[in-house]
Amino acid sequence: MALEWEQIMVDSADPITLGRWWAEALGWVVVDETEEIIEIRPEPDRMPGLLFVPVPESKTTKNRLHPDFRPDDQEAEVSRLISLGARRVDPVQDGQHWVTLLDPEGNEFCVLSAPKG
């Protein structure tokens, strides 16, 4: 039996806007869009993707699942994401190798520093 990871569902107040934001942030492409949902992937035929769907309630607590990203240049990537509309959660503590950001709807994600030698 084969099991393929197709997508992660993202509950959203405004799925189209949030999905487009993540597509720009990740450099991904939109593979499906209606008036209510949007699906993005790294490339049209490459999975997994993210499927943004509408929900009536807003986010109220910390995510149970969040993505971590490891760019070549953490500082530049954090600045780029903030310029797109992300917000920083807390200042980085001594020895901390990640920066926690919030997307435009308040979903947490982390930008990691380069791995140590």
mmCIF file of N, CA and C in Angstrom:
data_model
loop_
_atom_site.group_PDB
_atom_site.id
_atom_site.type_symbol
_atom_site.label_atom_id
_atom_site.label_comp_id
_atom_site.label_asym_id
_atom_site.label_seq_id
_atom_site.Cartn_x
_atom_site.Cartn_y
_atom_site.Cartn_z
ATOM 1 N N MET A 1 0.846 -1.180 0.000
ATOM 2 C CA MET A 1 0.000 0.000 0.000
ATOM 3 C C MET A 1 0.890 1.241 0.000
ATOM 4 N N ALA A 2 0.635 2.169 -0.903
ATOM 5 C CA ALA A 2 1.388 3.419 -0.988
ATOM 6 C C ALA A 2 0.601 4.528 -0.295
ATOM 7 N N LEU A 3 1.328 5.401 0.336
ATOM 8 C CA LEU A 3 0.716 6.546 1.006
ATOM 9 C C LEU A 3 1.492 7.782 0.582
ATOM 10 N N GLU A 4 0.820 8.704 -0.098
ATOM 11 C CA GLU A 4 1.482 9.916 -0.578
ATOM 12 C C GLU A 4 0.928 11.119 0.156
ATOM 13 N N TRP A 5 1.822 11.979 0.630
ATOM 14 C CA TRP A 5 1.430 13.199 1.320
ATOM 15 C C TRP A 5 1.054 14.218 0.258
ATOM 16 N N GLU A 6 -0.232 14.567 0.180
ATOM 17 C CA GLU A 6 -0.697 15.465 -0.868
ATOM 18 C C GLU A 6 -0.698 16.922 -0.454
ATOM 19 N N GLN A 7 -1.224 17.228 0.742
ATOM 20 C CA GLN A 7 -1.318 18.626 1.129
ATOM 21 C C GLN A 7 -1.564 18.765 2.622
ATOM 22 N N ILE A 8 -1.403 19.980 3.074
ATOM 23 C CA ILE A 8 -1.796 20.373 4.419
ATOM 24 C C ILE A 8 -2.924 21.373 4.267
ATOM 25 N N MET A 9 -3.975 21.172 5.035
ATOM 26 C CA MET A 9 -5.118 22.087 5.028
ATOM 27 C C MET A 9 -4.815 23.243 5.972
ATOM 28 N N VAL A 10 -5.125 24.452 5.531
ATOM 29 C CA VAL A 10 -4.920 25.643 6.351
ATOM 30 C C VAL A 10 -6.266 26.346 6.483
ATOM 31 N N ASP A 11 -6.803 26.359 7.709
ATOM 32 C CA ASP A 11 -8.040 27.091 7.981
ATOM 33 C C ASP A 11 -7.749 28.581 7.893
ATOM 34 N N SER A 12 -8.672 29.338 7.311
ATOM 35 C CA SER A 12 -8.394 30.747 7.076
ATOM 36 C C SER A 12 -9.670 31.573 7.051
ATOM 37 N N ALA A 13 -9.559 32.808 7.515
ATOM 38 C CA ALA A 13 -10.665 33.754 7.407
ATOM 39 C C ALA A 13 -10.786 34.251 5.962
ATOM 40 N N ASP A 14 -9.656 34.376 5.273
ATOM 41 C CA ASP A 14 -9.621 34.845 3.883
ATOM 42 C C ASP A 14 -8.642 33.958 3.109
ATOM 43 N N PRO A 15 -9.090 32.761 2.709
ATOM 44 C CA PRO A 15 -8.201 31.784 2.091
ATOM 45 C C PRO A 15 -7.467 32.287 0.851
ATOM 46 N N ILE A 16 -8.142 33.043 0.001
ATOM 47 C CA ILE A 16 -7.512 33.486 -1.243
ATOM 48 C C ILE A 16 -6.353 34.430 -0.940
ATOM 49 N N THR A 17 -6.582 35.409 -0.085
ATOM 50 C CA THR A 17 -5.530 36.368 0.258
ATOM 51 C C THR A 17 -4.373 35.668 0.960
ATOM 52 N N LEU A 18 -4.683 34.804 1.930
ATOM 53 C CA LEU A 18 -3.616 34.126 2.665
ATOM 54 C C LEU A 18 -2.865 33.153 1.758
ATOM 55 N N GLY A 19 -3.575 32.435 0.915
ATOM 56 C CA GLY A 19 -2.921 31.507 -0.007
ATOM 57 C C GLY A 19 -1.996 32.225 -0.969
ATOM 58 N N ARG A 20 -2.428 33.356 -1.471
ATOM 59 C CA ARG A 20 -1.563 34.143 -2.364
ATOM 60 C C ARG A 20 -0.349 34.677 -1.617
ATOM 61 N N TRP A 21 -0.548 35.069 -0.346
ATOM 62 C CA TRP A 21 0.591 35.539 0.455
ATOM 63 C C TRP A 21 1.635 34.432 0.590
ATOM 64 N N TRP A 22 1.185 33.223 0.949
ATOM 65 C CA TRP A 22 2.119 32.104 1.110
ATOM 66 C C TRP A 22 2.756 31.719 -0.226
ATOM 67 N N ALA A 23 2.007 31.800 -1.316
ATOM 68 C CA ALA A 23 2.597 31.504 -2.630
ATOM 69 C C ALA A 23 3.746 32.468 -2.914
ATOM 70 N N GLU A 24 3.548 33.739 -2.616
ATOM 71 C CA GLU A 24 4.627 34.714 -2.829
ATOM 72 C C GLU A 24 5.785 34.477 -1.861
ATOM 73 N N ALA A 25 5.458 34.238 -0.603
ATOM 74 C CA ALA A 25 6.500 34.026 0.404
ATOM 75 C C ALA A 25 7.376 32.819 0.071
ATOM 76 N N LEU A 26 6.749 31.752 -0.428
ATOM 77 C CA LEU A 26 7.482 30.514 -0.713
ATOM 78 C C LEU A 26 7.985 30.413 -2.147
ATOM 79 N N GLY A 27 7.505 31.272 -3.031
ATOM 80 C CA GLY A 27 7.843 31.152 -4.439
ATOM 81 C C GLY A 27 7.142 29.972 -5.093
ATOM 82 N N TRP A 28 5.945 29.625 -4.582
ATOM 83 C CA TRP A 28 5.163 28.502 -5.094
ATOM 84 C C TRP A 28 4.153 29.003 -6.115
ATOM 85 N N VAL A 29 3.448 28.042 -6.744
ATOM 86 C CA VAL A 29 2.458 28.372 -7.765
ATOM 87 C C VAL A 29 1.060 27.982 -7.304
ATOM 88 N N VAL A 30 0.078 28.717 -7.792
ATOM 89 C CA VAL A 30 -1.322 28.384 -7.534
ATOM 90 C C VAL A 30 -1.713 27.285 -8.510
ATOM 91 N N VAL A 31 -2.240 26.175 -7.984
ATOM 92 C CA VAL A 31 -2.652 25.065 -8.851
ATOM 93 C C VAL A 31 -4.170 24.904 -8.911
ATOM 94 N N ASP A 32 -4.884 25.524 -7.978
ATOM 95 C CA ASP A 32 -6.347 25.474 -7.995
ATOM 96 C C ASP A 32 -6.852 26.670 -7.208
ATOM 97 N N GLU A 33 -7.880 27.309 -7.739
ATOM 98 C CA GLU A 33 -8.471 28.446 -7.044
ATOM 99 C C GLU A 33 -9.930 28.565 -7.449
ATOM 100 N N THR A 34 -10.791 28.729 -6.437
ATOM 101 C CA THR A 34 -12.199 29.028 -6.662
ATOM 102 C C THR A 34 -12.492 30.308 -5.882
ATOM 103 N N GLU A 35 -13.767 30.628 -5.720
ATOM 104 C CA GLU A 35 -14.116 31.798 -4.911
ATOM 105 C C GLU A 35 -13.796 31.584 -3.438
ATOM 106 N N GLU A 36 -13.703 30.321 -2.999
ATOM 107 C CA GLU A 36 -13.536 30.032 -1.570
ATOM 108 C C GLU A 36 -12.213 29.391 -1.191
ATOM 109 N N ILE A 37 -11.558 28.677 -2.086
ATOM 110 C CA ILE A 37 -10.341 27.939 -1.727
ATOM 111 C C ILE A 37 -9.217 28.258 -2.701
ATOM 112 N N ILE A 38 -8.005 27.995 -2.239
ATOM 113 C CA ILE A 38 -6.843 28.125 -3.105
ATOM 114 C C ILE A 38 -5.837 27.057 -2.688
ATOM 115 N N GLU A 39 -5.238 26.410 -3.671
ATOM 116 C CA GLU A 39 -4.196 25.418 -3.402
ATOM 117 C C GLU A 39 -2.912 25.875 -4.069
ATOM 118 N N ILE A 40 -1.811 25.790 -3.314
ATOM 119 C CA ILE A 40 -0.501 26.146 -3.855
ATOM 120 C C ILE A 40 0.441 24.959 -3.679
ATOM 121 N N ARG A 41 1.420 24.892 -4.578
ATOM 122 C CA ARG A 41 2.426 23.829 -4.531
ATOM 123 C C ARG A 41 3.775 24.401 -4.965
ATOM 124 N N PRO A 42 4.857 23.674 -4.656
ATOM 125 C CA PRO A 42 6.183 24.124 -5.097
ATOM 126 C C PRO A 42 6.267 24.225 -6.625
ATOM 127 N N GLU A 43 5.654 23.285 -7.320
ATOM 128 C CA GLU A 43 5.550 23.250 -8.775
ATOM 129 C C GLU A 43 4.205 22.592 -9.079
ATOM 130 N N PRO A 44 3.645 22.791 -10.269
ATOM 131 C CA PRO A 44 2.305 22.266 -10.537
ATOM 132 C C PRO A 44 2.124 20.772 -10.239
ATOM 133 N N ASP A 45 3.120 19.957 -10.531
ATOM 134 C CA ASP A 45 2.979 18.513 -10.334
ATOM 135 C C ASP A 45 3.768 17.989 -9.138
ATOM 136 N N ARG A 46 4.177 18.872 -8.239
ATOM 137 C CA ARG A 46 4.985 18.454 -7.085
ATOM 138 C C ARG A 46 4.198 18.653 -5.797
ATOM 139 N N MET A 47 4.166 17.619 -4.984
ATOM 140 C CA MET A 47 3.461 17.683 -3.708
ATOM 141 C C MET A 47 4.462 17.496 -2.572
ATOM 142 N N PRO A 48 4.119 17.820 -1.358
ATOM 143 C CA PRO A 48 2.807 18.269 -0.892
ATOM 144 C C PRO A 48 2.567 19.747 -1.181
ATOM 145 N N GLY A 49 1.295 20.106 -1.093
ATOM 146 C CA GLY A 49 0.891 21.490 -1.264
ATOM 147 C C GLY A 49 0.200 21.993 -0.016
ATOM 148 N N LEU A 50 -0.273 23.208 -0.100
ATOM 149 C CA LEU A 50 -1.072 23.814 0.963
ATOM 150 C C LEU A 50 -2.427 24.168 0.371
ATOM 151 N N LEU A 51 -3.497 23.758 1.047
ATOM 152 C CA LEU A 51 -4.858 24.056 0.605
ATOM 153 C C LEU A 51 -5.501 24.952 1.656
ATOM 154 N N PHE A 52 -5.834 26.163 1.271
ATOM 155 C CA PHE A 52 -6.415 27.149 2.174
ATOM 156 C C PHE A 52 -7.928 27.114 2.025
ATOM 157 N N VAL A 53 -8.619 26.912 3.155
ATOM 158 C CA VAL A 53 -10.072 26.756 3.152
ATOM 159 C C VAL A 53 -10.696 27.727 4.159
ATOM 160 N N PRO A 54 -11.932 28.151 3.901
ATOM 161 C CA PRO A 54 -12.568 29.105 4.804
ATOM 162 C C PRO A 54 -13.113 28.443 6.066
ATOM 163 N N VAL A 55 -12.978 29.159 7.167
ATOM 164 C CA VAL A 55 -13.609 28.770 8.429
ATOM 165 C C VAL A 55 -14.201 30.030 9.052
ATOM 166 N N PRO A 56 -15.301 29.906 9.781
ATOM 167 C CA PRO A 56 -15.950 31.102 10.336
ATOM 168 C C PRO A 56 -15.233 31.681 11.560
ATOM 169 N N GLU A 57 -14.537 30.841 12.314
ATOM 170 C CA GLU A 57 -13.900 31.327 13.538
ATOM 171 C C GLU A 57 -12.467 31.800 13.252
ATOM 172 N N SER A 58 -12.003 32.731 14.070
ATOM 173 C CA SER A 58 -10.633 33.213 13.926
ATOM 174 C C SER A 58 -9.697 32.387 14.800
ATOM 175 N N LYS A 59 -8.425 32.501 14.532
ATOM 176 C CA LYS A 59 -7.409 31.787 15.302
ATOM 177 C C LYS A 59 -7.356 32.382 16.708
ATOM 178 N N THR A 60 -7.298 31.521 17.731
ATOM 179 C CA THR A 60 -7.310 32.024 19.101
ATOM 180 C C THR A 60 -6.130 31.563 19.942
ATOM 181 N N THR A 61 -5.460 30.476 19.550
ATOM 182 C CA THR A 61 -4.344 29.978 20.344
ATOM 183 C C THR A 61 -3.172 29.634 19.435
ATOM 184 N N LYS A 62 -2.072 29.235 20.062
ATOM 185 C CA LYS A 62 -0.878 28.840 19.329
ATOM 186 C C LYS A 62 -1.185 27.649 18.423
ATOM 187 N N ASN A 63 -0.555 27.662 17.237
ATOM 188 C CA ASN A 63 -0.728 26.535 16.308
ATOM 189 C C ASN A 63 -0.248 25.239 16.947
ATOM 190 N N ARG A 64 -0.893 24.134 16.630
ATOM 191 C CA ARG A 64 -0.432 22.818 17.058
ATOM 192 C C ARG A 64 0.639 22.303 16.107
ATOM 193 N N LEU A 65 0.700 22.859 14.912
ATOM 194 C CA LEU A 65 1.651 22.465 13.885
ATOM 195 C C LEU A 65 2.096 23.735 13.189
ATOM 196 N N HIS A 66 3.404 23.870 12.976
ATOM 197 C CA HIS A 66 3.868 25.034 12.216
ATOM 198 C C HIS A 66 5.105 24.654 11.421
ATOM 199 N N PRO A 67 5.300 25.330 10.284
ATOM 200 C CA PRO A 67 6.473 25.016 9.462
ATOM 201 C C PRO A 67 7.723 25.749 9.950
ATOM 202 N N ASP A 68 8.855 25.112 9.736
ATOM 203 C CA ASP A 68 10.167 25.724 9.949
ATOM 204 C C ASP A 68 10.853 25.810 8.595
ATOM 205 N N PHE A 69 11.508 26.930 8.331
ATOM 206 C CA PHE A 69 12.209 27.134 7.072
ATOM 207 C C PHE A 69 13.666 27.454 7.371
ATOM 208 N N ARG A 70 14.584 26.946 6.538
ATOM 209 C CA ARG A 70 16.008 27.217 6.717
ATOM 210 C C ARG A 70 16.556 27.884 5.450
ATOM 211 N N PRO A 71 16.595 29.211 5.435
ATOM 212 C CA PRO A 71 17.128 29.935 4.280
ATOM 213 C C PRO A 71 18.652 30.001 4.318
ATOM 214 N N ASP A 72 19.235 30.440 3.220
ATOM 215 C CA ASP A 72 20.683 30.661 3.178
ATOM 216 C C ASP A 72 21.082 31.799 4.114
ATOM 217 N N ASP A 73 20.229 32.825 4.193
ATOM 218 C CA ASP A 73 20.526 34.020 4.992
ATOM 219 C C ASP A 73 19.298 34.346 5.843
ATOM 220 N N GLN A 74 19.359 33.964 7.116
ATOM 221 C CA GLN A 74 18.210 34.138 8.011
ATOM 222 C C GLN A 74 17.781 35.602 8.113
ATOM 223 N N GLU A 75 18.722 36.487 8.347
ATOM 224 C CA GLU A 75 18.394 37.897 8.546
ATOM 225 C C GLU A 75 17.713 38.491 7.309
ATOM 226 N N ALA A 76 18.244 38.190 6.137
ATOM 227 C CA ALA A 76 17.653 38.708 4.897
ATOM 228 C C ALA A 76 16.258 38.127 4.677
ATOM 229 N N GLU A 77 16.092 36.839 4.975
ATOM 230 C CA GLU A 77 14.785 36.205 4.765
ATOM 231 C C GLU A 77 13.748 36.740 5.741
ATOM 232 N N VAL A 78 14.128 36.934 6.993
ATOM 233 C CA VAL A 78 13.199 37.516 7.962
ATOM 234 C C VAL A 78 12.779 38.908 7.494
ATOM 235 N N SER A 79 13.716 39.701 7.037
ATOM 236 C CA SER A 79 13.396 41.049 6.536
ATOM 237 C C SER A 79 12.456 40.979 5.340
ATOM 238 N N ARG A 80 12.714 40.050 4.416
ATOM 239 C CA ARG A 80 11.860 39.906 3.236
ATOM 240 C C ARG A 80 10.444 39.520 3.638
ATOM 241 N N LEU A 81 10.309 38.550 4.540
ATOM 242 C CA LEU A 81 8.986 38.101 4.965
ATOM 243 C C LEU A 81 8.231 39.198 5.709
ATOM 244 N N ILE A 82 8.929 39.961 6.512
ATOM 245 C CA ILE A 82 8.297 41.092 7.202
ATOM 246 C C ILE A 82 7.840 42.131 6.189
ATOM 247 N N SER A 83 8.634 42.356 5.140
ATOM 248 C CA SER A 83 8.228 43.323 4.109
ATOM 249 C C SER A 83 6.979 42.860 3.360
ATOM 250 N N LEU A 84 6.736 41.536 3.332
ATOM 251 C CA LEU A 84 5.533 40.992 2.696
ATOM 252 C C LEU A 84 4.316 41.029 3.609
ATOM 253 N N GLY A 85 4.531 41.278 4.908
ATOM 254 C CA GLY A 85 3.403 41.359 5.834
ATOM 255 C C GLY A 85 3.470 40.435 7.033
ATOM 256 N N ALA A 86 4.548 39.648 7.161
ATOM 257 C CA ALA A 86 4.714 38.823 8.364
ATOM 258 C C ALA A 86 5.033 39.736 9.545
ATOM 259 N N ARG A 87 4.797 39.221 10.748
ATOM 260 C CA ARG A 87 5.131 39.966 11.972
ATOM 261 C C ARG A 87 6.001 39.099 12.863
ATOM 262 N N ARG A 88 6.939 39.717 13.537
ATOM 263 C CA ARG A 88 7.815 39.013 14.471
ATOM 264 C C ARG A 88 7.059 38.770 15.770
ATOM 265 N N VAL A 89 7.228 37.567 16.354
ATOM 266 C CA VAL A 89 6.544 37.240 17.598
ATOM 267 C C VAL A 89 7.303 37.799 18.791
ATOM 268 N N ASP A 90 8.530 37.406 18.953
ATOM 269 C CA ASP A 90 9.337 37.818 20.095
ATOM 270 C C ASP A 90 10.753 38.118 19.629
ATOM 271 N N PRO A 91 11.489 38.899 20.394
ATOM 272 C CA PRO A 91 12.898 39.077 20.045
ATOM 273 C C PRO A 91 13.653 37.757 20.211
ATOM 274 N N VAL A 92 14.698 37.585 19.436
ATOM 275 C CA VAL A 92 15.517 36.376 19.519
ATOM 276 C C VAL A 92 16.323 36.421 20.817
ATOM 277 N N GLN A 93 16.310 35.317 21.547
ATOM 278 C CA GLN A 93 17.062 35.211 22.801
ATOM 279 C C GLN A 93 18.487 34.741 22.508
ATOM 280 N N ASP A 94 19.407 34.967 23.428
ATOM 281 C CA ASP A 94 20.784 34.489 23.274
ATOM 282 C C ASP A 94 20.795 32.997 23.012
ATOM 283 N N GLY A 95 21.527 32.580 21.990
ATOM 284 C CA GLY A 95 21.667 31.176 21.671
ATOM 285 C C GLY A 95 20.509 30.591 20.871
ATOM 286 N N GLN A 96 19.457 31.363 20.673
ATOM 287 C CA GLN A 96 18.293 30.880 19.917
ATOM 288 C C GLN A 96 18.622 30.934 18.428
ATOM 289 N N HIS A 97 18.394 29.842 17.708
ATOM 290 C CA HIS A 97 18.751 29.794 16.288
ATOM 291 C C HIS A 97 17.546 29.944 15.365
ATOM 292 N N TRP A 98 16.425 30.413 15.865
ATOM 293 C CA TRP A 98 15.245 30.601 15.029
ATOM 294 C C TRP A 98 14.583 31.929 15.364
ATOM 295 N N VAL A 99 13.818 32.434 14.402
ATOM 296 C CA VAL A 99 12.986 33.614 14.582
ATOM 297 C C VAL A 99 11.559 33.165 14.311
ATOM 298 N N THR A 100 10.661 33.417 15.256
ATOM 299 C CA THR A 100 9.259 33.054 15.078
ATOM 300 C C THR A 100 8.518 34.254 14.494
ATOM 301 N N LEU A 101 7.816 33.989 13.404
ATOM 302 C CA LEU A 101 7.024 35.014 12.734
ATOM 303 C C LEU A 101 5.568 34.566 12.673
ATOM 304 N N LEU A 102 4.695 35.513 12.385
ATOM 305 C CA LEU A 102 3.273 35.249 12.164
ATOM 306 C C LEU A 102 2.926 35.660 10.744
ATOM 307 N N ASP A 103 2.151 34.821 10.052
ATOM 308 C CA ASP A 103 1.673 35.214 8.732
ATOM 309 C C ASP A 103 0.562 36.250 8.915
ATOM 310 N N PRO A 104 -0.026 36.789 7.840
ATOM 311 C CA PRO A 104 -1.038 37.843 7.996
ATOM 312 C C PRO A 104 -2.268 37.458 8.820
ATOM 313 N N GLU A 105 -2.543 36.163 9.004
ATOM 314 C CA GLU A 105 -3.674 35.752 9.844
ATOM 315 C C GLU A 105 -3.223 35.247 11.214
ATOM 316 N N GLY A 106 -1.945 35.415 11.539
ATOM 317 C CA GLY A 106 -1.470 35.065 12.867
ATOM 318 C C GLY A 106 -0.983 33.642 13.040
ATOM 319 N N ASN A 107 -0.769 32.902 11.955
ATOM 320 C CA ASN A 107 -0.230 31.541 12.043
ATOM 321 C C ASN A 107 1.280 31.587 12.209
ATOM 322 N N GLU A 108 1.791 30.850 13.208
ATOM 323 C CA GLU A 108 3.208 30.867 13.498
ATOM 324 C C GLU A 108 4.010 30.043 12.486
ATOM 325 N N PHE A 109 5.233 30.510 12.224
ATOM 326 C CA PHE A 109 6.222 29.742 11.481
ATOM 327 C C PHE A 109 7.590 30.263 11.898
ATOM 328 N N CYS A 110 8.611 29.438 11.729
ATOM 329 C CA CYS A 110 9.948 29.803 12.166
ATOM 330 C C CYS A 110 10.906 29.867 10.992
ATOM 331 N N VAL A 111 11.835 30.812 11.094
ATOM 332 C CA VAL A 111 12.923 30.927 10.133
ATOM 333 C C VAL A 111 14.195 30.586 10.905
ATOM 334 N N LEU A 112 14.840 29.514 10.500
ATOM 335 C CA LEU A 112 16.015 28.991 11.196
ATOM 336 C C LEU A 112 17.292 29.616 10.670
ATOM 337 N N SER A 113 18.320 29.591 11.508
ATOM 338 C CA SER A 113 19.640 30.028 11.060
ATOM 339 C C SER A 113 20.329 28.873 10.330
ATOM 340 N N ALA A 114 21.440 29.191 9.716
ATOM 341 C CA ALA A 114 22.216 28.148 9.008
ATOM 342 C C ALA A 114 22.662 27.101 10.019
ATOM 343 N N PRO A 115 22.716 25.842 9.587
ATOM 344 C CA PRO A 115 23.167 24.797 10.525
ATOM 345 C C PRO A 115 24.626 25.027 10.932
ATOM 346 N N LYS A 116 24.934 24.666 12.157
ATOM 347 C CA LYS A 116 26.311 24.818 12.649
ATOM 348 C C LYS A 116 27.202 23.778 11.989
ATOM 349 N N GLY A 117 28.378 24.276 11.513
ATOM 350 C CA GLY A 117 29.418 23.498 10.866
ATOM 351 C C GLY A 117 29.275 22.072 10.935
#
